[in-house]
Amino acid sequence: MGRTNVRRCWRAAASALLAAGIVAGPVAAPAFAGDSIREDQWHLDAMHAPEMWKISTGENVTVAVIDSGFKLDHPDLVGQFLPGKDFSGSPGGVGSYVKGHGTQMAGLIAGTGKANGGKGAYGLAPGVKVLPLKIANGDEGSVLESEFVGQIGQAITYAVEQGAKVVSISQGTNAILVNPEDVKKLNKTLAWARAKGSLVVASVGNEAQSGNPVEFPGALPNVVGVGASDRNGTVTAESERGPQVTLIAPGMDTIAPCTGSTGYCKGHGTSDATALVSASAALVWSVHPDWTANQVLRVLINTAGKPHDGSNRNDDAGYGAVRPRIALTSPGDPGPADQSPLPADVASPPAMPAPAASSSALPSSVPSSTESPSDVAVGAPTAQPKAEASSGSGSALPIVGGVVAGLLVVAGVVFAVVRRRKAAVPPGGAVAVPPPPLQQPSVPPEDNPYAR
């Protein structure tokens, strides 16, 4: 989920300003010329996007993106946003942002490539409309777990009421810190959303190498939990494992619109993968508007590239790599409209340690010093992008007094509960390079789900 989604901006501004190209109509495959940003979006080629776009671009489907603010005037996203809503309580509205996370997620879903004379970045479903819904996730100050979970529930409710078929949530928090009562409320909202016909998709988290903690909402019933894969269709080292994983999608070296100086950033993580699974659902739903969320999801599962171990499902890759091209060309039987294909939808959430009695009051903010240098544009100043409007803190750290307050702050940092998978430019302006993820084994082409 959007919790450690580490990203790096992609190229210098000069190389992004290139000669004009032509964008095809909404049903035709978008055209692009040499040296375009689209050429470096490997995940679109791996997923056979140009072939899919001849069948569907996601027209007439609304995807709600719940995140931390959006650059509404990015050239690749102009015309793609519906009027959204801000649940964060911070000044500036839905179009105010401190980081580019929400913009990147929207771009991965619905980018049109119109920037730079038609040589910008495309989303997997450029025909959809995005409903931008802003929540507080610590970018603009402290935020309590109860507030974070509550705002997600409010945003889901609003999205469903506005007719969003897909709700994409590239955000999450360590489940051990969430008050059980807040979980109950969110579970009711998620069950209601499914009953109303919407499909909620959320990232499972990027902490596989740091204890693999269960994260909400990605591990809750009535949520499609998404993990990340590399170019071989192999689950990335950071992508969390467990019964909550339903599908995987590309989540390494993805390029998307962002708020950096070049306008484009390179990212990785289950946030990116979640956006691509959400877009995949939209592509299928556009062609089969009479299908239910259960049927759309069942087809995505049935047509997924199965895990490398040959099983039907495992805790690393879920049911496998999402392949919307196969779902569009050979969907098979969508199955019963009213029966979920996920056993977890009728079961309890994955087992987790009981939260401490005071966890509901534990601050869950991560200071800016923990943000990733990957978010800094190549060749750009080290300062982070400024919000369009003055952005104040969310909720301040509670004054608990002396040692207790200190323990709470330390605990908040240790658990790293707020949602963005990013880290910061160190003092002095030098850009620290994070250690590379573990090397993934090379997969023969015949075993690569994206090659089939």
Coordinates of C-alpha atoms in Angstrom, one line a residue, residues 243-411:
P243 CA -3.1 -14.6 3.0
Q244 CA -4.2 -11.0 2.3
V245 CA -2.4 -11.0 -1.0
T246 CA -4.9 -11.5 -3.9
L247 CA -3.0 -10.4 -6.9
I248 CA 0.4 -8.9 -7.9
A249 CA 1.2 -6.2 -10.5
P250 CA 4.3 -4.3 -11.7
G251 CA 5.8 -2.4 -8.7
M252 CA 9.4 -1.7 -9.7
D253 CA 10.8 1.1 -11.9
T254 CA 7.4 2.4 -12.8
I255 CA 7.3 5.9 -14.4
A256 CA 4.4 8.2 -13.8
P257 CA 3.4 11.8 -13.6
C258 CA 4.4 13.5 -10.4
T259 CA 5.0 16.8 -8.7
G260 CA 8.8 16.8 -9.1
S261 CA 10.7 19.4 -11.2
T262 CA 10.7 17.2 -14.3
G263 CA 7.0 16.2 -13.9
Y264 CA 7.8 12.5 -14.0
C265 CA 9.1 10.1 -11.3
K266 CA 10.3 6.6 -11.1
G267 CA 8.7 4.5 -8.3
H268 CA 8.4 1.1 -6.8
G269 CA 6.2 -0.6 -4.2
T270 CA 2.8 -2.0 -3.7
S271 CA 1.3 1.4 -4.1
D272 CA 2.1 1.4 -7.8
A273 CA 0.9 -2.2 -8.1
T274 CA -2.4 -1.3 -6.5
A275 CA -3.0 1.5 -9.0
L276 CA -2.4 -0.9 -11.9
V277 CA -4.8 -3.6 -10.5
S278 CA -7.4 -0.9 -10.0
A279 CA -6.9 0.2 -13.7
S280 CA -7.1 -3.4 -14.8
A281 CA -10.5 -3.8 -13.1
A282 CA -11.7 -0.6 -14.8
L283 CA -10.6 -1.9 -18.2
V284 CA -12.7 -5.0 -17.8
W285 CA -15.7 -3.3 -16.3
S286 CA -15.8 -0.8 -19.1
V287 CA -16.4 -3.7 -21.6
H288 CA -18.7 -5.6 -19.2
P289 CA -20.7 -2.9 -17.4
D290 CA -23.4 -5.4 -16.4
W291 CA -20.9 -7.5 -14.4
T292 CA -20.7 -7.2 -10.6
A293 CA -17.6 -6.5 -8.6
N294 CA -17.4 -10.2 -7.8
Q295 CA -17.5 -11.1 -11.5
V296 CA -14.8 -8.6 -12.4
L297 CA -12.6 -9.8 -9.7
R298 CA -13.2 -13.4 -10.5
V299 CA -12.2 -12.9 -14.1
L300 CA -9.0 -11.0 -13.0
I301 CA -8.1 -13.9 -10.7
N302 CA -8.9 -16.6 -13.2
T303 CA -6.8 -15.0 -16.0
A304 CA -3.9 -14.1 -13.7
G305 CA -0.4 -15.5 -14.5
K306 CA -0.1 -18.1 -11.9
P307 CA 2.7 -18.0 -9.3
H308 CA 6.1 -19.3 -10.3
D309 CA 5.8 -22.3 -8.0
G310 CA 3.0 -23.7 -10.2
S311 CA 0.4 -23.4 -7.4
N312 CA -3.0 -21.9 -7.9
R313 CA -2.2 -19.5 -5.1
N314 CA 0.5 -18.8 -2.5
D315 CA 1.1 -16.1 0.1
D316 CA 3.8 -14.4 -2.0
A317 CA 1.9 -13.8 -5.2
G318 CA -1.6 -14.5 -4.3
Y319 CA -3.4 -15.8 -7.3
G320 CA -0.7 -14.4 -9.5
A321 CA 0.1 -11.5 -11.8
V322 CA -2.9 -9.5 -13.1
R323 CA -3.2 -9.8 -16.9
P324 CA -6.0 -7.5 -18.1
R325 CA -5.2 -8.4 -21.7
I326 CA -6.2 -12.0 -21.1
A327 CA -9.2 -10.9 -19.0
L328 CA -10.4 -8.8 -22.0
T329 CA -9.7 -11.3 -24.8
S330 CA -10.5 -14.6 -23.0
P331 CA -12.4 -13.8 -19.9
G332 CA -14.2 -17.1 -19.5
D333 CA -17.1 -17.6 -17.2
P334 CA -17.4 -14.7 -14.8
G335 CA -19.3 -16.9 -12.3
P336 CA -22.1 -16.0 -9.9
A337 CA -22.8 -12.3 -9.5
D338 CA -23.5 -12.4 -5.8
Q339 CA -20.6 -14.7 -4.6
S340 CA -17.2 -13.3 -3.8
P341 CA -14.2 -15.2 -5.2
L342 CA -12.3 -14.4 -2.0
P343 CA -12.6 -16.8 0.9
A344 CA -11.3 -14.0 3.2
D345 CA -14.4 -11.9 2.4
V346 CA -16.5 -14.2 4.6
A347 CA -13.7 -14.8 7.2
S348 CA -12.0 -12.8 9.9
P349 CA -9.0 -10.5 9.1
P350 CA -5.6 -12.2 9.3
A351 CA -4.5 -12.9 12.9
M352 CA -2.5 -10.1 14.5
P353 CA -1.2 -9.3 17.9
A354 CA -3.7 -7.5 20.1
P355 CA -3.1 -3.7 20.2
A356 CA -2.1 -2.1 23.4
A357 CA -4.8 -0.3 25.4
S358 CA -3.4 3.1 24.5
S359 CA -2.7 2.4 20.8
S360 CA -5.7 4.5 19.7
A361 CA -4.0 7.6 21.0
L362 CA -0.5 6.7 19.7
P363 CA 0.7 9.4 17.2
S364 CA 1.4 7.9 13.8
S365 CA 3.4 10.6 12.1
V366 CA 6.7 10.1 10.5
P367 CA 8.9 13.2 10.3
S368 CA 10.1 14.5 7.0
S369 CA 13.6 13.1 7.8
T370 CA 12.3 9.7 7.0
E371 CA 11.2 10.5 3.5
S372 CA 13.0 8.9 0.6
P373 CA 15.6 10.6 -1.5
S374 CA 14.0 8.8 -4.4
D375 CA 11.4 11.5 -4.4
V376 CA 13.9 14.2 -5.3
A377 CA 14.0 15.1 -9.0
V378 CA 17.2 14.4 -10.8
G379 CA 19.2 17.6 -11.0
A380 CA 16.6 19.5 -8.9
P381 CA 17.1 21.3 -5.6
T382 CA 16.8 19.1 -2.6
A383 CA 13.8 20.9 -1.2
Q384 CA 10.6 19.0 -1.4
P385 CA 7.7 20.3 -3.6
K386 CA 5.7 23.0 -1.9
A387 CA 1.9 22.7 -1.4
E388 CA -0.1 25.0 -3.7
A389 CA -1.6 26.5 -0.5
S390 CA -0.2 26.9 2.9
S391 CA -0.4 23.5 4.6
G392 CA -0.5 23.3 8.4
S393 CA -0.1 20.3 10.6
G394 CA -2.8 17.7 11.0
S395 CA -3.2 16.9 14.6
A396 CA -0.3 17.8 16.9
L397 CA 1.5 15.3 19.1
P398 CA -0.5 15.1 22.4
I399 CA 1.3 16.6 25.4
V400 CA 1.4 13.6 27.6
G401 CA 4.2 14.8 29.8
G402 CA 7.9 14.0 30.4
V403 CA 8.9 10.4 29.9
V404 CA 5.5 9.2 28.7
A405 CA 5.5 11.6 25.8
G406 CA 9.0 10.6 24.9
L407 CA 8.1 7.0 24.9
L408 CA 5.1 7.6 22.6
V409 CA 7.2 9.6 20.1
V410 CA 9.8 6.8 20.0
A411 CA 7.1 4.2 19.6

